[in-house]
Short mmCIF file of C-alpha atoms in Angstrom, two decimals:
data_model
loop_
_atom_site.label_atom_id
_atom_site.label_comp_id
_atom_site.label_asym_id
_atom_site.label_seq_id
_atom_site.Cartn_x
_atom_site.Cartn_y
_atom_site.Cartn_z
CA MET A 724 34.39 20.02 -4.10
CA ASN A 725 31.69 18.32 -6.10
CA LEU A 726 29.91 15.64 -4.07
CA VAL A 727 28.01 12.93 -5.90
CA PRO A 728 25.51 10.46 -4.40
CA VAL A 729 26.63 6.82 -4.46
CA THR A 730 25.75 3.47 -2.93
CA TYR A 731 28.51 1.18 -1.67
CA LYS A 732 27.68 -2.50 -1.24
CA GLY A 733 30.17 -4.87 0.29
CA GLY A 734 30.98 -7.39 2.95
CA ILE A 735 30.81 -6.44 6.61
CA TYR A 736 34.49 -7.40 7.11
CA ARG A 737 36.65 -4.23 7.35
CA HIS A 738 33.81 -2.01 6.15
CA ASP A 739 34.81 0.55 8.77
CA GLU A 740 37.88 1.23 6.65
CA ILE A 741 35.65 2.31 3.79
CA MET A 742 33.61 4.50 6.15
CA ASP A 743 36.79 6.15 7.42
CA LEU A 744 38.03 6.60 3.88
CA ILE A 745 34.83 8.33 2.76
CA GLU A 746 34.98 10.66 5.77
CA ASP A 747 38.68 11.40 5.25
CA LEU A 748 38.04 12.28 1.61
CA GLY A 749 35.48 14.83 2.73
CA GLY A 750 32.42 12.78 1.90
CA TYR A 751 29.40 12.07 4.11
CA ILE A 752 27.66 8.84 4.99
CA ILE A 753 23.93 9.42 4.85
CA GLN A 754 22.75 5.98 5.86
CA LYS A 755 24.23 2.61 6.74
CA HIS A 756 22.36 -0.68 6.56
CA VAL A 757 23.77 -3.91 7.84
CA LEU A 758 22.03 -6.93 6.33
CA ALA A 759 23.52 -10.15 7.72
CA GLN A 760 26.98 -10.32 6.13
CA GLU A 761 26.45 -7.33 3.86
CA VAL A 762 26.77 -3.61 4.37
CA VAL A 763 25.05 -1.00 2.25
CA LEU A 764 26.32 2.55 2.62
CA GLN A 765 24.54 5.48 1.05
CA ALA A 766 26.96 8.32 0.83
CA LEU A 767 27.93 11.55 -0.84
CA VAL A 768 31.54 11.37 -2.05
CA PRO A 769 33.81 13.66 -4.09
CA ARG A 770 33.42 12.84 -7.78
CA GLU A 771 37.18 12.49 -8.41
CA ASP A 772 37.61 9.95 -5.58
CA ILE A 773 35.05 7.37 -6.72
CA GLY A 774 37.83 5.42 -8.48
CA LEU A 775 39.93 5.38 -5.32
CA ILE A 776 37.05 4.05 -3.18
CA ALA A 777 36.29 1.40 -5.79
CA ARG A 778 39.96 0.34 -5.83
CA ILE A 779 40.20 0.08 -2.05
CA GLY A 780 36.83 -1.64 -1.79
CA LYS A 781 37.58 -4.25 -4.45
CA PRO A 782 39.52 -6.71 -2.23
CA LEU A 783 36.63 -6.40 0.30
CA THR A 784 34.15 -7.41 -2.45
CA GLY A 785 32.80 -3.90 -2.41
CA GLU A 786 31.01 -2.29 -5.31
CA ILE A 787 30.26 1.37 -5.76
CA THR A 788 27.36 2.50 -7.93
CA PRO A 789 25.96 5.95 -8.61
CA SER A 790 22.50 6.42 -7.08
CA PRO A 791 21.09 9.82 -7.87
CA LEU A 792 18.35 9.60 -5.25
CA VAL A 793 20.64 9.50 -2.20
CA GLY A 794 20.13 12.56 -0.06
CA THR A 795 16.52 13.18 -1.07
CA GLU A 796 13.29 12.67 0.79
CA ILE A 797 10.32 11.67 -1.33
CA ALA A 798 6.64 11.51 -0.38
CA VAL A 799 4.71 8.65 -1.96
CA VAL A 800 1.15 9.89 -1.79
CA THR A 801 -1.46 7.19 -2.02
CA MET A 802 -5.20 7.67 -2.10
CA SER A 803 -5.91 5.00 0.47
CA LEU A 804 -4.13 2.36 2.50
CA GLU A 805 -7.22 0.28 3.22
CA ILE A 806 -6.50 -3.22 4.43
CA HIS A 807 -8.88 -5.03 2.09
CA HIS A 808 -7.32 -3.36 -0.94
CA LEU A 809 -3.85 -4.70 -0.20
CA PRO A 810 -1.38 -5.09 -1.80
CA HIS A 811 -1.17 -1.46 -2.89
CA ALA A 812 0.96 -0.48 -5.88
CA SER A 813 2.29 2.40 -3.77
CA CYS A 814 4.06 -0.05 -1.43
CA ASP A 815 6.07 -1.44 -4.32
CA VAL A 816 6.87 2.01 -5.67
CA ALA A 817 8.00 3.26 -2.25
CA GLU A 818 10.15 0.20 -1.68
CA TYR A 819 11.74 0.32 -5.13
CA VAL A 820 12.57 4.01 -4.87
CA ARG A 821 13.97 3.38 -1.40
CA ARG A 822 16.28 0.74 -2.86
CA MET A 823 17.63 3.40 -5.21
CA GLY A 824 18.77 5.44 -2.25
CA ALA A 825 15.94 7.87 -1.57
CA LYS A 826 14.24 8.18 1.80
CA THR A 827 10.59 7.60 1.01
CA ASN A 828 7.65 8.28 3.25
CA MET A 829 4.20 6.94 2.45
CA VAL A 830 1.45 9.49 2.86
CA GLY A 831 -1.86 7.62 2.91
CA LEU A 832 -4.63 10.18 2.60
CA ALA A 833 -7.50 9.92 5.05
CA ARG A 834 -10.08 10.64 2.35
CA GLY A 835 -8.20 10.37 -0.91
CA PHE A 836 -10.40 7.81 -2.61
CA GLY A 837 -13.45 8.31 -4.77
CA LYS A 838 -14.13 10.83 -7.50
CA ARG A 839 -16.37 13.39 -5.84
CA ILE A 840 -15.47 12.72 -2.20
CA ALA A 841 -11.65 12.92 -2.53
CA GLN A 842 -10.01 15.59 -0.40
CA LEU A 843 -6.68 16.65 1.06
CA ASN A 844 -6.56 18.10 4.56
CA ASP A 845 -4.15 20.75 5.85
CA GLU A 846 -1.99 18.28 7.77
CA GLU A 847 -1.54 16.08 4.71
CA ARG A 848 -0.76 19.13 2.59
CA ASP A 849 1.88 20.40 5.03
CA VAL A 850 3.49 16.99 5.45
CA ILE A 851 3.75 16.56 1.67
CA ASN A 852 5.24 20.04 1.33
CA GLU A 853 8.06 19.10 3.72
CA HIS A 854 9.51 16.73 1.10
CA ASP A 855 11.68 17.27 -1.96
CA LEU A 856 9.20 15.66 -4.33
CA ALA A 857 5.76 14.06 -4.24
CA VAL A 858 4.84 10.96 -6.22
CA TYR A 859 1.04 10.67 -6.53
CA LEU A 860 -0.35 7.23 -7.25
CA LEU A 861 -3.78 7.55 -8.77
CA GLY A 862 -6.33 5.03 -10.00
CA ASP A 863 -7.29 3.43 -13.27
CA PHE A 864 -9.98 5.72 -14.68
CA GLU A 865 -9.12 8.94 -16.47
CA THR A 866 -12.54 10.43 -15.73
CA CYS A 867 -11.80 10.20 -12.01
CA ILE A 868 -8.22 11.46 -12.26
CA GLU A 869 -9.29 14.46 -14.28
CA HIS A 870 -12.03 15.25 -11.82
CA LYS A 871 -10.23 14.77 -8.51
CA PHE A 872 -6.61 15.69 -9.16
CA PRO A 873 -7.10 19.49 -8.90
CA VAL A 874 -8.32 18.95 -5.32
CA LEU A 875 -5.37 16.77 -4.40
CA ARG A 876 -2.70 19.18 -5.67
CA ARG A 877 -4.16 22.28 -4.03
CA GLY A 878 -1.48 24.05 -1.98
CA ILE A 879 1.34 21.68 -2.94
CA HIS A 880 4.38 23.66 -4.05
CA ILE A 881 6.98 20.92 -4.45
CA PRO A 882 7.45 19.07 -7.78
CA ILE A 883 4.77 16.44 -8.43
CA ILE A 884 5.01 13.22 -10.43
CA VAL A 885 1.70 11.61 -11.31
CA LEU A 886 1.36 7.85 -11.70
CA GLY A 887 -1.89 6.38 -12.94
CA GLY A 888 -3.58 3.59 -14.85
CA PRO A 889 -4.11 5.45 -18.16
CA SER A 890 -1.19 5.87 -20.57
CA THR A 891 1.41 8.61 -20.05
CA GLU A 892 -0.03 10.59 -23.00
CA THR A 893 -3.53 10.45 -21.52
CA LEU A 894 -2.24 11.66 -18.15
CA MET A 895 -0.47 14.57 -19.87
CA ARG A 896 -3.66 15.45 -21.72
CA ILE A 897 -6.03 15.41 -18.75
CA ILE A 898 -3.89 17.12 -16.11
CA ASP A 899 -4.08 20.85 -16.35
CA PRO A 900 -2.02 22.85 -15.41
CA PRO A 901 0.77 20.35 -16.13
CA VAL A 902 2.81 18.75 -13.35
CA ASP A 903 6.55 17.96 -13.44
CA GLY A 904 6.44 14.30 -14.40
CA TYR A 905 4.09 11.53 -15.55
CA VAL A 906 4.31 7.75 -15.70
CA GLY A 907 1.31 5.91 -17.13
CA ASN A 908 0.21 2.28 -16.76
CA VAL A 909 0.90 2.27 -13.01
CA GLY A 910 -2.60 2.21 -11.54
CA ARG A 911 -4.39 -0.02 -9.11
CA PHE A 912 -3.56 -3.64 -9.95
CA MET A 913 -3.86 -5.58 -6.67
CA HIS A 914 -0.83 -7.81 -6.98
CA ARG A 915 2.88 -7.54 -6.26
CA THR A 916 5.22 -6.47 -9.04
CA LYS A 917 7.31 -9.49 -9.92
CA GLU A 918 7.36 -9.85 -13.68
CA SER A 919 10.10 -8.20 -15.72
CA GLU A 920 7.76 -5.79 -17.50
CA GLU A 921 6.37 -4.63 -14.18
CA LEU A 922 9.87 -4.05 -12.81
CA GLU A 923 10.63 -2.13 -16.00
CA MET A 924 7.67 0.07 -15.17
CA LEU A 925 9.18 0.76 -11.73
CA ASP A 926 12.48 1.61 -13.44
CA GLN A 927 10.57 4.14 -15.51
CA VAL A 928 9.25 5.69 -12.30
CA VAL A 929 12.81 5.99 -10.96
CA THR A 930 14.02 7.50 -14.25
CA GLU A 931 11.24 10.07 -14.12
CA ILE A 932 11.99 10.92 -10.48
CA THR A 933 15.69 11.30 -11.30
CA ARG A 934 14.89 13.57 -14.23
CA VAL A 935 12.68 15.84 -12.14
CA LEU A 936 15.14 15.94 -9.24
CA ASP A 937 18.06 16.73 -11.60
CA LYS A 938 16.06 19.69 -12.85
CA LYS A 939 15.48 20.78 -9.27
CA ARG A 940 19.20 20.31 -8.47
CA ASP A 941 20.13 22.55 -11.41
CA ALA A 942 17.78 25.21 -10.12
CA ILE A 943 19.25 24.93 -6.62
CA ALA A 944 22.82 25.11 -7.99
CA LYS A 945 22.12 28.62 -9.29
CA ASP A 946 21.57 29.81 -5.73
CA PRO A 947 23.08 27.10 -3.51
CA PRO A 948 22.22 26.63 0.17
CA SER A 949 24.55 28.43 2.61
CA VAL A 950 25.77 25.10 3.96
CA SER A 951 25.53 21.64 2.46
CA PRO A 952 22.76 19.60 4.15
CA ALA A 953 25.09 16.60 4.44
CA ARG A 954 27.68 18.67 6.25
CA LEU A 955 25.04 20.03 8.61
CA MET A 956 23.96 16.46 9.33
CA ASP A 957 27.53 15.58 10.21
CA ILE A 958 27.83 18.55 12.54
CA ILE A 959 24.56 17.84 14.32
CA SER A 960 25.33 14.15 14.80
CA SER A 961 28.74 14.97 16.26
CA GLN A 962 27.52 17.72 18.58
CA VAL A 963 24.08 16.55 19.74
CA ASP A 964 24.51 13.31 21.67
CA ASP A 965 20.78 12.70 22.07
CA ILE A 966 20.46 11.98 18.35
CA HIS A 967 22.23 8.65 18.91
CA GLU A 968 19.41 7.57 21.24
CA VAL A 969 16.83 7.89 18.45
CA LEU A 970 15.79 4.52 17.10
CA SER A 971 14.55 5.62 13.64
CA PRO A 972 16.52 4.22 10.70
CA THR A 973 17.52 7.75 9.77
CA PRO A 974 17.60 9.95 12.90
CA ILE A 975 18.62 12.82 10.66
CA THR A 976 17.10 12.70 7.21
CA VAL A 977 18.95 14.61 4.53
CA GLN A 978 16.92 16.54 2.00
CA MET A 979 18.08 18.60 -0.95
CA THR A 980 17.99 21.91 0.90
CA GLY A 981 17.33 20.89 4.45
CA LEU A 982 17.20 18.27 7.14
CA ARG A 983 14.61 16.51 9.23
CA VAL A 984 15.94 15.99 12.74
CA LYS A 985 13.95 13.41 14.66
CA LEU A 986 14.15 15.07 18.08
CA PRO A 987 11.37 16.91 19.96
CA TYR A 988 11.13 20.50 18.72
CA ASP A 989 10.45 22.20 22.04
CA ARG A 990 13.54 20.87 23.77
CA PHE A 991 16.05 20.79 20.99
CA ALA A 992 15.24 23.68 18.64
CA PRO A 993 16.94 26.38 20.80
CA LEU A 994 19.92 24.05 21.23
CA LEU A 995 20.30 23.42 17.50
CA LYS A 996 20.05 27.12 16.75
CA GLU A 997 23.17 27.85 18.81
CA ILE A 998 25.40 25.14 17.34
CA ILE A 999 28.46 26.67 15.69
CA ILE A 1000 29.25 25.41 12.21
CA GLU A 1001 32.51 27.26 11.58
CA GLU A 1002 34.17 30.50 12.65
CA GLY A 1003 31.36 31.58 14.93
CA ILE A 1004 28.60 31.07 12.40
CA THR A 1005 25.65 29.29 14.01
CA ILE A 1006 23.00 27.12 12.42
CA GLY A 1007 20.43 29.75 13.35
CA GLU A 1008 22.15 32.24 11.06
CA VAL A 1009 22.07 30.10 7.95
CA ALA A 1010 18.89 28.10 8.42
CA GLU A 1011 15.32 28.31 9.65
CA ILE A 1012 14.51 25.84 12.39
CA LEU A 1013 10.84 24.96 12.14
CA PRO A 1014 8.51 22.50 13.82
CA SER A 1015 7.65 19.66 11.44
CA ARG A 1016 4.06 18.50 10.95
CA MET A 1017 5.41 14.98 11.17
CA ARG A 1018 5.19 14.02 14.88
CA ASP A 1019 7.19 16.54 16.93
CA TYR A 1020 10.24 16.49 14.72
CA ILE A 1021 12.36 19.46 13.73
CA LEU A 1022 12.58 20.65 10.17
CA ILE A 1023 15.67 22.64 9.19
CA ARG A 1024 15.40 24.68 6.02
CA ILE A 1025 18.79 25.98 4.92
CA LYS A 1026 18.61 29.50 3.52
CA PRO A 1027 20.13 30.10 0.10
CA PHE A 1028 23.38 32.04 -0.33
CA SER A 1029 21.56 35.04 -1.81
CA GLU A 1030 19.65 35.49 1.45
CA THR A 1031 22.48 35.09 3.98
CA ASN A 1032 25.62 36.04 2.01
CA ILE A 1033 27.36 33.34 4.01
CA MET A 1034 28.88 30.16 2.58
CA VAL A 1035 30.35 27.67 5.02
CA MET B 1305 -10.19 -26.43 -12.35
CA ASP B 1306 -13.24 -25.57 -14.47
CA ALA B 1307 -13.06 -22.23 -16.21
CA ILE B 1308 -15.76 -19.63 -15.72
CA GLU B 1309 -18.41 -19.98 -18.42
CA TYR B 1310 -18.95 -16.27 -18.85
CA PHE B 1311 -16.73 -13.46 -17.60
CA GLU B 1312 -17.07 -9.91 -18.91
CA VAL B 1313 -16.05 -6.48 -17.68
CA GLU B 1314 -17.70 -3.50 -19.30
CA SER B 1315 -16.65 0.12 -18.95
CA PRO B 1316 -16.59 3.18 -21.18
CA GLU B 1317 -12.79 3.40 -20.72
CA ASP B 1318 -10.64 0.78 -22.44
CA ALA B 1319 -7.63 1.02 -20.13
CA GLY B 1320 -9.82 0.89 -17.03
CA ARG B 1321 -11.70 -2.12 -18.37
CA GLU B 1322 -8.50 -4.09 -18.92
CA TYR B 1323 -7.24 -3.19 -15.43
CA TYR B 1324 -10.46 -4.27 -13.77
CA ARG B 1325 -10.52 -7.52 -15.73
CA ARG B 1326 -7.11 -8.35 -14.31
CA ILE B 1327 -8.02 -7.15 -10.82
CA ALA B 1328 -11.14 -9.34 -10.80
CA ASP B 1329 -9.14 -12.30 -12.06
CA VAL B 1330 -6.40 -11.88 -9.44
CA VAL B 1331 -8.80 -11.30 -6.56
CA LEU B 1332 -11.07 -14.25 -7.36
CA LEU B 1333 -8.04 -16.48 -7.75
CA ASP B 1334 -6.56 -15.27 -4.46
CA HIS B 1335 -9.83 -15.88 -2.63
CA ASN B 1336 -10.17 -19.32 -4.21
CA LEU B 1337 -13.55 -18.45 -5.73
CA LEU B 1338 -12.99 -19.19 -9.41
CA ARG B 1339 -14.22 -22.76 -8.95
CA VAL B 1340 -17.62 -21.72 -7.55
CA ILE B 1341 -18.50 -19.01 -10.06
CA LYS B 1342 -20.31 -19.98 -13.24
CA LYS B 1343 -20.97 -16.57 -14.73
CA LEU B 1344 -19.79 -13.08 -13.79
CA HIS B 1345 -20.50 -9.72 -15.33
CA ILE B 1346 -18.90 -6.53 -13.99
CA SER B 1347 -19.89 -3.11 -15.18
CA ILE B 1348 -18.11 0.06 -14.08
CA ASP B 1349 -19.07 3.53 -15.17
CA PRO B 1350 -16.76 6.14 -13.60
CA ARG B 1351 -18.90 8.97 -14.97
CA ILE B 1352 -21.91 8.31 -12.73
CA PRO B 1353 -20.01 6.67 -10.80
CA LEU B 1354 -21.49 3.19 -10.45
CA PHE B 1355 -20.13 -0.31 -10.00
CA ILE B 1356 -22.34 -3.31 -10.69
CA ALA B 1357 -21.24 -6.92 -10.37
CA VAL B 1358 -23.75 -9.69 -11.09
CA GLY B 1359 -23.13 -13.41 -11.21
CA VAL B 1360 -24.32 -16.96 -11.03
CA THR B 1361 -22.65 -19.63 -8.92
CA LYS B 1362 -22.32 -23.33 -9.62
CA LYS B 1363 -24.30 -25.86 -7.54
CA ILE B 1364 -23.39 -25.26 -3.93
CA PRO B 1365 -23.23 -28.09 -1.36
CA ARG B 1366 -26.46 -28.42 0.62
CA VAL B 1367 -26.86 -28.00 4.38
CA ILE B 1368 -24.67 -30.43 6.35
CA LYS B 1369 -26.55 -32.47 8.97
CA VAL B 1370 -25.31 -34.59 11.87
CA GLY B 1371 -25.94 -37.76 9.83
CA ASP B 1372 -23.49 -36.56 7.15
CA ILE B 1373 -20.52 -36.28 9.47
CA ALA B 1374 -21.18 -38.90 12.16
CA ASP B 1375 -22.64 -42.35 12.74
CA VAL B 1376 -25.40 -42.17 15.32
CA ASN B 1377 -25.67 -45.22 17.58
CA VAL B 1378 -28.61 -45.13 20.01
CA GLN B 1379 -28.25 -47.24 23.14
CA GLU B 1380 -30.51 -47.55 26.17
CA ARG B 1381 -29.21 -44.68 28.30
CA LYS B 1382 -26.88 -42.95 25.90
CA VAL B 1383 -26.27 -42.03 22.28
CA THR B 1384 -22.81 -42.48 20.76
CA LEU B 1385 -21.76 -40.33 17.80
CA SER B 1386 -18.74 -41.66 15.89
CA ILE B 1387 -17.34 -38.69 14.03
CA GLY B 1388 -16.31 -39.43 10.45
CA ASP B 1389 -15.35 -35.91 9.37
CA GLU B 1390 -14.13 -33.60 12.11
CA THR B 1391 -14.16 -30.45 9.94
CA TYR B 1392 -17.44 -29.33 11.49
CA LEU B 1393 -16.90 -30.81 14.94
CA ALA B 1394 -16.68 -27.44 16.68
CA PRO B 1395 -20.06 -26.13 15.45
CA LEU B 1396 -21.57 -29.58 16.10
CA LEU B 1397 -20.48 -29.55 19.78
CA LYS B 1398 -21.83 -26.03 20.15
CA ILE B 1399 -25.22 -27.15 18.88
CA LEU B 1400 -25.25 -30.25 21.10
CA TRP B 1401 -24.37 -28.19 24.17
CA ALA B 1402 -27.16 -25.78 23.46
CA GLU B 1403 -29.61 -28.62 22.84
CA TYR B 1404 -28.79 -31.06 25.66
CA GLY B 1405 -26.64 -29.06 28.10
CA GLY B 1406 -22.88 -29.15 28.58
CA ASP B 1407 -22.98 -31.80 31.35
CA LYS B 1408 -24.82 -34.32 29.13
CA VAL B 1409 -22.33 -34.10 26.28
CA VAL B 1410 -19.08 -36.01 26.84
CA GLN B 1411 -16.20 -36.31 24.41
CA PRO B 1412 -13.86 -39.11 25.59
CA ASP B 1413 -11.64 -38.84 22.51
CA ARG B 1414 -11.35 -36.88 19.29
CA PHE B 1415 -13.70 -39.02 17.25
CA THR B 1416 -16.34 -39.92 19.80
CA VAL B 1417 -19.10 -37.84 21.34
CA ILE B 1418 -21.43 -39.41 23.89
CA LEU B 1419 -24.81 -37.91 24.79
CA ASN B 1420 -26.05 -39.11 28.17
CA ILE B 1421 -29.75 -38.94 27.39
CA GLU B 1422 -32.51 -41.49 27.64
CA GLY B 1423 -34.97 -42.61 25.02
CA ALA B 1424 -33.51 -40.57 22.18
CA ASP B 1425 -34.66 -40.81 18.59
CA GLY B 1426 -31.61 -41.60 16.42
CA ARG B 1427 -33.28 -40.40 13.22
CA GLN B 1428 -34.12 -37.07 14.80
CA ILE B 1429 -30.50 -36.51 15.88
CA GLU B 1430 -29.23 -37.37 12.40
CA GLU B 1431 -31.44 -34.66 10.96
CA ILE B 1432 -30.04 -31.81 13.11
CA PRO B 1433 -28.53 -29.24 10.73
CA VAL B 1434 -24.90 -28.38 11.62
CA ILE B 1435 -23.80 -25.80 9.11
CA ASP B 1436 -24.83 -24.22 5.82
CA PRO B 1437 -21.66 -23.92 3.71
CA SER B 1438 -23.39 -21.71 1.15
CA GLU B 1439 -23.82 -18.96 3.76
CA ALA B 1440 -20.05 -18.66 4.26
CA LEU B 1441 -19.43 -18.99 0.57
CA TYR B 1442 -21.75 -16.15 -0.39
CA LYS B 1443 -20.22 -13.99 2.30
CA ASP B 1444 -16.77 -14.70 0.84
CA LEU B 1445 -18.10 -13.92 -2.59
CA ILE B 1446 -19.52 -10.55 -1.56
CA TYR B 1447 -16.29 -9.75 0.30
CA ALA B 1448 -14.27 -10.51 -2.84
CA LEU B 1449 -16.52 -8.17 -4.84
CA LEU B 1450 -15.95 -5.45 -2.23
CA VAL B 1451 -12.22 -5.92 -2.79
CA ILE B 1452 -12.63 -5.69 -6.55
CA GLN B 1453 -14.82 -2.57 -6.55
CA PRO B 1454 -13.11 0.83 -6.83
CA GLU B 1455 -11.84 2.19 -3.51
CA GLY B 1456 -14.17 4.58 -1.78
CA PHE B 1457 -17.49 3.26 -3.08
CA LYS B 1458 -19.12 3.26 0.32
CA VAL B 1459 -22.79 3.22 -0.66
CA ARG B 1460 -23.74 -0.28 -1.66
CA ARG B 1461 -26.50 -2.84 -1.94
CA GLN B 1462 -25.91 -6.55 -2.11
CA TYR B 1463 -27.94 -9.69 -2.60
CA TYR B 1464 -27.24 -13.40 -2.64
CA GLY B 1465 -29.22 -16.58 -2.70
CA LYS B 1466 -30.65 -19.15 -5.14
CA GLU B 1467 -27.28 -19.41 -6.89
CA LYS B 1468 -27.38 -15.75 -7.90
CA PHE B 1469 -25.69 -12.71 -6.41
CA TYR B 1470 -25.15 -9.06 -7.11
CA LEU B 1471 -23.39 -6.03 -5.66
CA VAL B 1472 -24.11 -2.45 -6.61
CA ALA B 1473 -21.83 0.26 -5.23
CA SER B 1474 -21.22 3.95 -5.67
CA GLU B 1475 -19.84 6.93 -3.79
CA ASN B 1476 -23.12 8.76 -4.33
CA THR B 1477 -26.67 7.69 -3.54
CA LEU B 1478 -27.58 4.69 -5.68
CA PRO B 1479 -29.89 5.45 -8.61
CA GLU B 1480 -33.53 4.59 -7.93
CA ASN B 1481 -33.70 2.18 -10.84
CA PHE B 1482 -30.63 0.16 -9.86
CA GLU B 1483 -32.66 -3.04 -9.76
CA ASP B 1484 -33.58 -2.59 -13.42
CA LEU B 1485 -29.89 -2.10 -14.19
CA VAL B 1486 -29.07 -5.31 -12.33
CA LYS B 1487 -31.77 -7.17 -14.30
CA GLU B 1488 -30.31 -5.80 -17.53
CA LYS B 1489 -26.89 -7.15 -16.62
CA PHE B 1490 -28.36 -10.56 -15.77
CA ALA B 1491 -30.09 -10.53 -19.17
CA LEU B 1492 -26.70 -9.97 -20.85
CA MET B 1493 -25.57 -13.29 -19.39
CA GLY B 1494 -28.80 -14.98 -20.47
CA GLU B 1495 -30.15 -15.23 -16.93
CA THR B 1496 -33.04 -13.72 -15.03
CA LEU B 1497 -32.89 -12.58 -11.44
#
């Protein structure tokens, strides 16, 4: 079954029918937002059933749109979050990407600013590496980007997209070795993005993120994870009651090959390890359960099929 | 609103220059400072790195005295101040308390302050300075320049007074001859520091 990420927007009236439908079809609801009279569902659904959901949702004023970023966790890395430099361009980027379905986390570096003094500490590095993709928002001067970027990428092994003030071509020229994606003309500009050309620029960022993530998806498809992260999320939320006490918007965050479970590691890691997925296969057999550097959360990294020889 | 007479941003990088021109424009507009600036020259060199902003302000209102905001009426055993403009009432009361003591200063209503003192000189009270608006204005101006400057430039030197101001900032130690550089920038605007 081929699951595709979609966003469903519709009225709150009878929306539970749509949720039941998605679950009955074998899909997974990643996140549900209720905004006054409207419901936004971010879900993974079988490709062939999109038409059916659209048909059933139509009388409920529901719309279904593909959103390729659902089920990914993206780090928006910004050089500083200083109060007197607000508003930061990174806020707009993070919010816009979030609207497209991704779970974004802002990583404001403690000492990311400046040309000579910029640095990345081990905690920041590890937190960034826990994501599917990192979007770096740099400044306006190419001299500074060229000089400081090697320091900021040290130890990062996930795909990187660089955003900066100079043009895309300039960014490509000055960054060596190359990174996975570039979007120019998004530097420090000290005002909110409202005009159409600025929103177009944010669309470009989303396009670039989608392109890089599609490439990563293709690579993952060659050696798929032993269990789908969305399915694992479903299992954990049905078997661990404490997860429903967590007040975060996404108590379990779905990534491309893993999950972030927002429960204390010490108490819950042994418990998660023993949960049976199917036919006696436990989570511990198909995934590594690691402490996250983000608070005391749990990070689950699902092992690929080639490593476990199990597919559930 | 009067436009700024002279506004230039110089930098060896074209893209960076355009960005900083817009940033300066947006920040000064947001902080409501465009109407007080007459000339502004910003120079950024990311290679050193060094940020220099120099400028000239328009005529700034002089020091506000008691006579400007209140009518002083001296009677035998008391002095009545009828407040015309209550914008600076709070600093005025603070000064009066410090001068005559809290028990001698009575405020029966919003626009009246009575000083229970004997044999006061009305002229002398009128001359008491209440506030210097230029002080706050220059502070706002320097703050706005701090917002404009590139993030992370923590080493800085600033100056304001006599309708002129400058801010020099860098992440490294400032060059020894930075005052000459500032004078050069003032010369570009046809001014001398």
